[in-house]
mmCIF file with all atom_site columns, C-alpha atoms and ligand atoms in Angstrom:
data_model
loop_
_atom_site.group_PDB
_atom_site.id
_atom_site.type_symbol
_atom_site.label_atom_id
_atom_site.label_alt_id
_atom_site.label_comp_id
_atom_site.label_asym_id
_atom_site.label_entity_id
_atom_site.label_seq_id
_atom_site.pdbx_PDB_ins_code
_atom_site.Cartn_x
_atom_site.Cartn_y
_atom_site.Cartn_z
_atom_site.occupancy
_atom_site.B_iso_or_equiv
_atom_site.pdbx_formal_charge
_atom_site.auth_seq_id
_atom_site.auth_comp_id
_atom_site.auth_asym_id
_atom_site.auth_atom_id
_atom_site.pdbx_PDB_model_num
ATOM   1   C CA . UNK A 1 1   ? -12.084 15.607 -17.535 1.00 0.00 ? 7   UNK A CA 1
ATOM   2   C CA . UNK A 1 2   ? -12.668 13.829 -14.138 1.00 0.00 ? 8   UNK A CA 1
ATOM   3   C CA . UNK A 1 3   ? -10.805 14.600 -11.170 1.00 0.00 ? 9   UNK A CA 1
ATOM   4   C CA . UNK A 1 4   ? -10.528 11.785 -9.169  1.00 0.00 ? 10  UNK A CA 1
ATOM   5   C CA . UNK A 1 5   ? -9.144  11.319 -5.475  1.00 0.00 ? 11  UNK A CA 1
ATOM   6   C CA . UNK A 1 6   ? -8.783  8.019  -4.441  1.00 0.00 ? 12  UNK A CA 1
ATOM   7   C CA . UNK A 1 7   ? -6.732  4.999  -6.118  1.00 0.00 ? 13  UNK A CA 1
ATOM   8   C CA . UNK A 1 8   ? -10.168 3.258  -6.204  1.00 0.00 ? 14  UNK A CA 1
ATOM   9   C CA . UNK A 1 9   ? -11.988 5.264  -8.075  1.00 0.00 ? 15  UNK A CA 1
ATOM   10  C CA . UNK A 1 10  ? -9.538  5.977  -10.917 1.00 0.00 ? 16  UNK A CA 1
ATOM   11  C CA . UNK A 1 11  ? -9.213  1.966  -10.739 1.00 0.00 ? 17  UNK A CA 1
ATOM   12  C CA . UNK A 1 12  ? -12.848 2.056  -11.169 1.00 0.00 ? 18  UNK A CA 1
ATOM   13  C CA . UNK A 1 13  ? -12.891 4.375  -14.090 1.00 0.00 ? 19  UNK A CA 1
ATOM   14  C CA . UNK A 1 14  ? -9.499  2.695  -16.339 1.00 0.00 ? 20  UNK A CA 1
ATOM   15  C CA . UNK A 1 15  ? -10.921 -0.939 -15.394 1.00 0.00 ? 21  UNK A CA 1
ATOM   16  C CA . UNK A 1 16  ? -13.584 0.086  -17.802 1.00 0.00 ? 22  UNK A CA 1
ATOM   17  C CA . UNK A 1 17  ? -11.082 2.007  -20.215 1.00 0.00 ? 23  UNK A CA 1
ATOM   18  C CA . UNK A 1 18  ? -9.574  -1.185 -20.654 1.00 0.00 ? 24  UNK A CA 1
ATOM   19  C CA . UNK A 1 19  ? -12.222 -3.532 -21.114 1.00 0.00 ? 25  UNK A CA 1
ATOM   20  C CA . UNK A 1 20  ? -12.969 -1.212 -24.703 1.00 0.00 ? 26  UNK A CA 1
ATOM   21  C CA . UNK A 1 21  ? -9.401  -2.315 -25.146 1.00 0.00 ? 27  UNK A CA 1
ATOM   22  C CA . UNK A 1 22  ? -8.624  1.847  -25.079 1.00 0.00 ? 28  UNK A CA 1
ATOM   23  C CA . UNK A 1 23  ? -4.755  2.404  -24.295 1.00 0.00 ? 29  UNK A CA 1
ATOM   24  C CA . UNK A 1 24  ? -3.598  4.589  -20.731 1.00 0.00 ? 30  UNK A CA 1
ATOM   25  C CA . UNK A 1 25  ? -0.993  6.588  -20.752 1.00 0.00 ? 31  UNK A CA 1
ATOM   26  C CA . UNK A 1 26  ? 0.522   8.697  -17.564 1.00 0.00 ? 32  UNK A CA 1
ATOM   27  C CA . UNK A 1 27  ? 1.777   12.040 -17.006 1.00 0.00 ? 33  UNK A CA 1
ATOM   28  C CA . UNK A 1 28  ? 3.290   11.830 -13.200 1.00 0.00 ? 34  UNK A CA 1
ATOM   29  C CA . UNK A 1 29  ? 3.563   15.314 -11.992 1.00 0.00 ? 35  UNK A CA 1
ATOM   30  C CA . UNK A 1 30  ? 3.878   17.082 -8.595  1.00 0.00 ? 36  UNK A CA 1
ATOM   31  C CA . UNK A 1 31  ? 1.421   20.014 -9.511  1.00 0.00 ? 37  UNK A CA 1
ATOM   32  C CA . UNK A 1 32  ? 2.340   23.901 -10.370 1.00 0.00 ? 38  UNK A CA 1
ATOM   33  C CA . UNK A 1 33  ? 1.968   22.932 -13.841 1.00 0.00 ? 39  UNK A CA 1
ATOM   34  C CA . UNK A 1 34  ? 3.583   25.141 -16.284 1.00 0.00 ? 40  UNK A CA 1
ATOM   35  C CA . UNK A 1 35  ? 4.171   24.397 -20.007 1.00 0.00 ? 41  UNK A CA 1
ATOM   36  C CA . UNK A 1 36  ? 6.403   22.000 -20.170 1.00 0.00 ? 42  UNK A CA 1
ATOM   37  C CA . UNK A 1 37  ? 4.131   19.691 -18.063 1.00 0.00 ? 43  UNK A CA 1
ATOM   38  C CA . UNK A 1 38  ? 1.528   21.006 -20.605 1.00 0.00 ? 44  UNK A CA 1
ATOM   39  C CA . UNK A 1 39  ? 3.917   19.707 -23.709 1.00 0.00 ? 45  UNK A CA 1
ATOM   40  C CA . UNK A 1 40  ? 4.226   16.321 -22.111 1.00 0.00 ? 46  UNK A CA 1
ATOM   41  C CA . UNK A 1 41  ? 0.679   15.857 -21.699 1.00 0.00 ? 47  UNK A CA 1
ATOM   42  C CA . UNK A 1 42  ? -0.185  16.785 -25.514 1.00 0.00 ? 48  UNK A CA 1
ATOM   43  C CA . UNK A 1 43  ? 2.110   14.021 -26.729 1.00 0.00 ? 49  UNK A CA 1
ATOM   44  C CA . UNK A 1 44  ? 0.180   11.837 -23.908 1.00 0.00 ? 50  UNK A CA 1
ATOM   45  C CA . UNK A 1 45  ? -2.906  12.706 -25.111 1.00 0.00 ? 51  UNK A CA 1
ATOM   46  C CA . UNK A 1 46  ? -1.947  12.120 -28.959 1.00 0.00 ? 52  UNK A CA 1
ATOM   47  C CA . UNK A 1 47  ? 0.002   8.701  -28.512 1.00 0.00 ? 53  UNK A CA 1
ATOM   48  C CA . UNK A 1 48  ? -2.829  7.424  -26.172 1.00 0.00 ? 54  UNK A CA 1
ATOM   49  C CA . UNK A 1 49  ? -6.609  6.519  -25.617 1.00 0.00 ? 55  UNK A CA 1
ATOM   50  C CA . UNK A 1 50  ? -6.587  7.421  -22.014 1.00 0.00 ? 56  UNK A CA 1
ATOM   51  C CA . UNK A 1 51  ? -4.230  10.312 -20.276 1.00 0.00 ? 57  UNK A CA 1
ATOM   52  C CA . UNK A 1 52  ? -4.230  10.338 -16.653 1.00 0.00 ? 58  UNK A CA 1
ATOM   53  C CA . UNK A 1 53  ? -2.352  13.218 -14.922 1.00 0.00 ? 59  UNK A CA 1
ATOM   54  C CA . UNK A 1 54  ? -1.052  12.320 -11.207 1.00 0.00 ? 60  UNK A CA 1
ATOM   55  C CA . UNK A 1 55  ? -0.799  15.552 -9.477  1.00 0.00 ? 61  UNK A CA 1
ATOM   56  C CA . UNK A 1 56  ? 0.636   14.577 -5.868  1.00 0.00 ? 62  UNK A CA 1
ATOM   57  C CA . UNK A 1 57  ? 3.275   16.405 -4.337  1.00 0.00 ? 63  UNK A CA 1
ATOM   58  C CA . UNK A 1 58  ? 5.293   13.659 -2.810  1.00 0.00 ? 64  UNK A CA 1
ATOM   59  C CA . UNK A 1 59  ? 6.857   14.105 0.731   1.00 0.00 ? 65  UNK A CA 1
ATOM   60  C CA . UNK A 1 60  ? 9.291   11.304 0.572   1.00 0.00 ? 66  UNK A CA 1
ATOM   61  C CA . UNK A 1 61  ? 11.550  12.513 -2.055  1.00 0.00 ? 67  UNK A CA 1
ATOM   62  C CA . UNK A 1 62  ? 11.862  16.045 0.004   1.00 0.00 ? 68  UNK A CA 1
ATOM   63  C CA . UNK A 1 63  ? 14.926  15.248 1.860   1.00 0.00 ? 69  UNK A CA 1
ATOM   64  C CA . UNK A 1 64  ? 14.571  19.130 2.918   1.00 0.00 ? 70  UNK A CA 1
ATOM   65  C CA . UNK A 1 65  ? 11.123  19.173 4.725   1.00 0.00 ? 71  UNK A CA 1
ATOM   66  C CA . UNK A 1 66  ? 11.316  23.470 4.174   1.00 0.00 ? 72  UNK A CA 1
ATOM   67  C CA . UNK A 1 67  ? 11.354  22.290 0.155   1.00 0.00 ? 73  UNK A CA 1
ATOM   68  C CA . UNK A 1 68  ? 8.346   20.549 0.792   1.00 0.00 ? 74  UNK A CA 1
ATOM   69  C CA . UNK A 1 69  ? 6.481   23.495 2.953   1.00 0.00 ? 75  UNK A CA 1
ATOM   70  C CA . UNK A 1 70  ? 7.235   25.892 0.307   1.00 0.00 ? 76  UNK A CA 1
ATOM   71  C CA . UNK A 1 71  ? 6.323   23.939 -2.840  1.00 0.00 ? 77  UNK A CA 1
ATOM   72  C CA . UNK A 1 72  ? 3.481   26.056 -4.574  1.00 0.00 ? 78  UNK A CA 1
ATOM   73  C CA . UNK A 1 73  ? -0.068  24.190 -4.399  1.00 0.00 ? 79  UNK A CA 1
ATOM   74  C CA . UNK A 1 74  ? -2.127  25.166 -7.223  1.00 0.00 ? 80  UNK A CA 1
ATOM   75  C CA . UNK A 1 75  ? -4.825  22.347 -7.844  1.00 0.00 ? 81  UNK A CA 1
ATOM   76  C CA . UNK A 1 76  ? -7.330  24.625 -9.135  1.00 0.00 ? 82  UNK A CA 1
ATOM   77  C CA . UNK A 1 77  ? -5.234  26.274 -12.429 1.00 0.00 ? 83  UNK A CA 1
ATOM   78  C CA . UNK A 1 78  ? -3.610  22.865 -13.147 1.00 0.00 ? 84  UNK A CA 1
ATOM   79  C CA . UNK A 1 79  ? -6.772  21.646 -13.782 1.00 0.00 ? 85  UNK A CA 1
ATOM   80  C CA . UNK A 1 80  ? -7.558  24.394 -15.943 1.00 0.00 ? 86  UNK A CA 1
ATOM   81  C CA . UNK A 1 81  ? -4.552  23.945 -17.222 1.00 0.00 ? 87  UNK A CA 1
ATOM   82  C CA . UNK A 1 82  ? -5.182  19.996 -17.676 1.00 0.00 ? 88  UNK A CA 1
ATOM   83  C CA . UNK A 1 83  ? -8.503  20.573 -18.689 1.00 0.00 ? 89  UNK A CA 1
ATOM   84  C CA . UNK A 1 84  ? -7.436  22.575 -21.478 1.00 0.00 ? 90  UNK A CA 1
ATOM   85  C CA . UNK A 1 85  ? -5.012  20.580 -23.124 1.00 0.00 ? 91  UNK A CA 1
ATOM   86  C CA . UNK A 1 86  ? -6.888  17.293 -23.160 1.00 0.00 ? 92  UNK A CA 1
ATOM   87  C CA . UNK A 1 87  ? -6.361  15.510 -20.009 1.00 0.00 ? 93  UNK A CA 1
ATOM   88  C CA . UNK A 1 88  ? -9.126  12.484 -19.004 1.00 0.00 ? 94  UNK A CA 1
ATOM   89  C CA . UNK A 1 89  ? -8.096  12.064 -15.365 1.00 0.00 ? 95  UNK A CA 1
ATOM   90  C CA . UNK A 1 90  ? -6.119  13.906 -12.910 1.00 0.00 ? 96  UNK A CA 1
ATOM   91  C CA . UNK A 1 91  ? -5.515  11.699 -9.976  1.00 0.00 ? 97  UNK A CA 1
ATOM   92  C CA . UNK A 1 92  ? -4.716  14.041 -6.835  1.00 0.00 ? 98  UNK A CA 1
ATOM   93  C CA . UNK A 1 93  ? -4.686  11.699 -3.545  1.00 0.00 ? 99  UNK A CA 1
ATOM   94  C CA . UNK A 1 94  ? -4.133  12.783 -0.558  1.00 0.00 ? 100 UNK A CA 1
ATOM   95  C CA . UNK A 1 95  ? -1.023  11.521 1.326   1.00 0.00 ? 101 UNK A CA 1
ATOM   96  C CA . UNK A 1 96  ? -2.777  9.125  3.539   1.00 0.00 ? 102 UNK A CA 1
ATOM   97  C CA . UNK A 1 97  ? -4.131  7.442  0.596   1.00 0.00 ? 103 UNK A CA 1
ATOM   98  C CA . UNK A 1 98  ? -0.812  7.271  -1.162  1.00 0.00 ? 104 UNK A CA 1
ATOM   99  C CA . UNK A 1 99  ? 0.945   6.151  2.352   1.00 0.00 ? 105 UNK A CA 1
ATOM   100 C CA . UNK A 1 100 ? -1.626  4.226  4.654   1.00 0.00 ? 106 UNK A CA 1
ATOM   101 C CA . UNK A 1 101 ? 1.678   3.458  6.101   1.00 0.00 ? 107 UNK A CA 1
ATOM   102 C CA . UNK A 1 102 ? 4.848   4.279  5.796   1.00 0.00 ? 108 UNK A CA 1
ATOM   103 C CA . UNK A 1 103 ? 7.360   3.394  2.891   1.00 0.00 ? 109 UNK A CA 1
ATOM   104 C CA . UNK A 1 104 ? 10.632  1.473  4.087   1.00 0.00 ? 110 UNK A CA 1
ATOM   105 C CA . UNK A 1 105 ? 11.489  0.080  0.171   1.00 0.00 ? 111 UNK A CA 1
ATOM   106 C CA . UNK A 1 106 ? 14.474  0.575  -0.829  1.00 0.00 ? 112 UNK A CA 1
ATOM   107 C CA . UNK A 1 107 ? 15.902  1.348  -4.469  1.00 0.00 ? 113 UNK A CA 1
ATOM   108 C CA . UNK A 1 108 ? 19.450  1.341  -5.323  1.00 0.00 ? 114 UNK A CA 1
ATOM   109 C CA . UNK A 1 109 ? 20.697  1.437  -9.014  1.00 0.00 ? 115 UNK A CA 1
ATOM   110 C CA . UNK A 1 110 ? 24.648  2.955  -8.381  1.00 0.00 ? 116 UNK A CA 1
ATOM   111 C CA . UNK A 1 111 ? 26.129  4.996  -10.309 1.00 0.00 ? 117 UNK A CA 1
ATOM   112 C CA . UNK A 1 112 ? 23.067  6.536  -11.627 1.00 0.00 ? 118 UNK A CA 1
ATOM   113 C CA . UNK A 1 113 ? 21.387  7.498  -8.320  1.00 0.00 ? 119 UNK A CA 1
ATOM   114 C CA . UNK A 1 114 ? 24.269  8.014  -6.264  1.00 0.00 ? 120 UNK A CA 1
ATOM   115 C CA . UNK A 1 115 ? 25.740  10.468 -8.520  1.00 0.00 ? 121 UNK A CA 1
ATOM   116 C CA . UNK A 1 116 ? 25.815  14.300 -8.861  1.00 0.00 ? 122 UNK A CA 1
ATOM   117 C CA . UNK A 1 117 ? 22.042  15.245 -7.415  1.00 0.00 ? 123 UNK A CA 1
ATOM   118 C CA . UNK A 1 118 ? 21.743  11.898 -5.863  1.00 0.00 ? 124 UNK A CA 1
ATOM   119 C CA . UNK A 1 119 ? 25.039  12.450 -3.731  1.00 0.00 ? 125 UNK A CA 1
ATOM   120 C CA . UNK A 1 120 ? 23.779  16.083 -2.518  1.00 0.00 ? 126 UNK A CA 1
ATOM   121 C CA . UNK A 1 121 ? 20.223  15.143 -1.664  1.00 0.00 ? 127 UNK A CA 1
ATOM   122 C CA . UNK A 1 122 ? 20.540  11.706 -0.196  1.00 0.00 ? 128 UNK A CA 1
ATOM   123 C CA . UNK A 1 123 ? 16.943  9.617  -0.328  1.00 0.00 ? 129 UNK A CA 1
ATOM   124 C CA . UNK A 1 124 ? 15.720  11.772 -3.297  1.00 0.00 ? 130 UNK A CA 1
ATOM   125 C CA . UNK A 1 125 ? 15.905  9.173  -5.737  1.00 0.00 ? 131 UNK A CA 1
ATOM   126 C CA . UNK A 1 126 ? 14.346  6.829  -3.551  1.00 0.00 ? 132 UNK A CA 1
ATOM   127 C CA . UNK A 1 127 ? 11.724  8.411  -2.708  1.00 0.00 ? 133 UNK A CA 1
ATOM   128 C CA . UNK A 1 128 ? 10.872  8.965  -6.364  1.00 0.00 ? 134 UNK A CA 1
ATOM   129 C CA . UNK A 1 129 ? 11.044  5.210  -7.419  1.00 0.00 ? 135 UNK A CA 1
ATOM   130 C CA . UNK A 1 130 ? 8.589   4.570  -4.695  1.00 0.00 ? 136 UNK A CA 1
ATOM   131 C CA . UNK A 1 131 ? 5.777   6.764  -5.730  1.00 0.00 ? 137 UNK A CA 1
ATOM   132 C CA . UNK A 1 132 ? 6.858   5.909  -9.142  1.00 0.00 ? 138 UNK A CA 1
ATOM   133 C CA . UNK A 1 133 ? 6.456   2.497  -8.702  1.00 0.00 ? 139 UNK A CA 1
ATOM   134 C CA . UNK A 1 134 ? 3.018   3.234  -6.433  1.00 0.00 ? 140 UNK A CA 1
ATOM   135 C CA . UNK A 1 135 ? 1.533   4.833  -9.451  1.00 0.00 ? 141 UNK A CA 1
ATOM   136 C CA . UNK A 1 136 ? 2.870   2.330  -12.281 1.00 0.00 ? 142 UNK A CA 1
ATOM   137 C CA . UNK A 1 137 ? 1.333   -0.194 -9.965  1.00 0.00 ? 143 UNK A CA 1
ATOM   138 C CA . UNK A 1 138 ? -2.047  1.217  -9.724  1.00 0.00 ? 144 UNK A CA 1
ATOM   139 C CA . UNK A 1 139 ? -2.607  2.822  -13.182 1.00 0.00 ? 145 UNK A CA 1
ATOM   140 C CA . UNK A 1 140 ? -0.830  0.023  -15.118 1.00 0.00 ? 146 UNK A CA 1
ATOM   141 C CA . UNK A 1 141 ? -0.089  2.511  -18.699 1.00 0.00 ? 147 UNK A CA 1
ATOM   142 C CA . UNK A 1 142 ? 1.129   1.633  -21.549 1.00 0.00 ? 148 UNK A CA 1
ATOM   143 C CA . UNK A 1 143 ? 2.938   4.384  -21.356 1.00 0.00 ? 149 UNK A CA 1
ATOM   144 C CA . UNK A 1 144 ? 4.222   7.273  -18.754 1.00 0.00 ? 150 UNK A CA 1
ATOM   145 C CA . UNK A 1 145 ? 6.109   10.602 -19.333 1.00 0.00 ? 151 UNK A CA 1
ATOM   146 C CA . UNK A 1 146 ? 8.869   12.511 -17.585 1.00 0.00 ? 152 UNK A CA 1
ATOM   147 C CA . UNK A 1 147 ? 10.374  15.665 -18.620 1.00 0.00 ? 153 UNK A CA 1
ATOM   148 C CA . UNK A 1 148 ? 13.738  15.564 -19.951 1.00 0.00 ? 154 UNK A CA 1
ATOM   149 C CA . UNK A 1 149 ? 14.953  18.269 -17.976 1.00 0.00 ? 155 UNK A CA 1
ATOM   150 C CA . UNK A 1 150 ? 15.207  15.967 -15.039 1.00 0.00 ? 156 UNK A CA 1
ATOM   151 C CA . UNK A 1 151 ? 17.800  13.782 -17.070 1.00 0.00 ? 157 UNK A CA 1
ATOM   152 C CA . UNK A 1 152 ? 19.072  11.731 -13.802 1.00 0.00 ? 158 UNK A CA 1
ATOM   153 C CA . UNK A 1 153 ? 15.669  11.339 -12.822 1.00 0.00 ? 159 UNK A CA 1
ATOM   154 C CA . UNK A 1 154 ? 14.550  9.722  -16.058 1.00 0.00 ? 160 UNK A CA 1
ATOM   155 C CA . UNK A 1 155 ? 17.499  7.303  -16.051 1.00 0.00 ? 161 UNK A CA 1
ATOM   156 C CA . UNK A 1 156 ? 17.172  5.938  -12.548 1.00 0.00 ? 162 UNK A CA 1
ATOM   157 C CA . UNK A 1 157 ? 12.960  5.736  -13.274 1.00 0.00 ? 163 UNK A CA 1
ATOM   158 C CA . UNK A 1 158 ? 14.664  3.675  -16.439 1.00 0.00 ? 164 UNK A CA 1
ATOM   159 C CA . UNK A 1 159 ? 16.462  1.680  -14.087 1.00 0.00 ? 165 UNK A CA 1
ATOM   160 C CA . UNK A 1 160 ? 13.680  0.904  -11.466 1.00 0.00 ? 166 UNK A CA 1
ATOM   161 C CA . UNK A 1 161 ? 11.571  -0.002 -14.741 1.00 0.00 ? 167 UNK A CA 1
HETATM 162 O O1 . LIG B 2 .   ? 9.450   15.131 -11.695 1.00 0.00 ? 28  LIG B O1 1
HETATM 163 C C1 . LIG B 2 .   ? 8.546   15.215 -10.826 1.00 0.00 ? 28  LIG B C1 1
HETATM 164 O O2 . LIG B 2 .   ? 7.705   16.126 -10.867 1.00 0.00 ? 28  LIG B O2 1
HETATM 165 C C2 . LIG B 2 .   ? 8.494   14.177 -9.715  1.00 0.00 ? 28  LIG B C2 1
HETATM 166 O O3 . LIG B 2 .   ? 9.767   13.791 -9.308  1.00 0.00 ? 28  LIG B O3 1
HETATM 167 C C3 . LIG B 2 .   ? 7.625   12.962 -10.069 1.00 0.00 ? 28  LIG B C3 1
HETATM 168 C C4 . LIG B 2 .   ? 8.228   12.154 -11.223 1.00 0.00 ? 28  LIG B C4 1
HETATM 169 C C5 . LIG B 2 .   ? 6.226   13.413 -10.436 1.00 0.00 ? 28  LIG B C5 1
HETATM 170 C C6 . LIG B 2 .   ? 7.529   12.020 -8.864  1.00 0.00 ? 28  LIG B C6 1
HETATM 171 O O4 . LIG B 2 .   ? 6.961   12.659 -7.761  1.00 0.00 ? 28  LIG B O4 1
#
């Protein structure tokens, strides 16, 4: 397993993943990986050639900054974690390289993401389409994985998609 920082180095490493015509699939996570991340990443990892795990906690879908401050950081026993269940890649940037600059898109797919947790944490959902989109864009997989205990979140991602 590789742990990779920057977007062009993991480009790098899946250019030549798919030039042996190997299939990528993504597990987009925020870190403090517990076993239901785990669960998502063996199904990865058996329906796939390639499984890269984005561990990035995201400060634009934090519409409470003290949510953000306390999130738990834990890079070191996800990747034991990661390691251990079969993971090729995890992909932790730093913020800079996620946002040189900063994000004004907008997504809007009403009802879904206006709708109960959309309508008590305004600019959640949007912040999640755009480092959804950000890491479609620069892994390009076949296929990517989102718990199903974040039902909402799955059908706007659906929507954006
Ligand atoms: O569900 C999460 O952990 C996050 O919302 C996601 C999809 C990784 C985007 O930051």
């Amino acid at each position: 397993m590789k742990l990779i920082h920057t977007i062009e180095d993991l480009q790098r490493n899946l250019t030549e993943a798919r030039a042996k015509g190997e299939k990528i699939g993504l597990v987009p996570t925020m870190g403090a990986l517990h076993e239901g991340h785990a669960s998502l990443v063996r199904r990865c990892v058996a329906e796939n050639d390639v499984t890269v795990v984005s561990v990035f906690l995201n400060p634009t879908q934090f519409n409470d900054k003290k949510d953000l401050e306390k999130y738990p950081r834990t890079l070191d026993a996800d990747c034991v974690l990661l390691e251990s269940v079969g993971a090729d890649f995890v992909f932790a940037p730093s913020v800079e390289e996620m946002y040189p600059e900063p994000d004004s898109r907008k997504f809007s797919y009403p009802p879904v993401d206006t709708v109960m947790e959309g309508a008590f944490r305004p600019g959640h959902f949007n912040g999640v389409c755009q480092i959804v989109s950000k890491l479609f864009a620069i892994v390009e997989p076949g296929r990517a994985y989102f718990g199903e205990k974040d039902f909402q979140q799955i059908a706007v991602i659906r929507a954006m998609v």
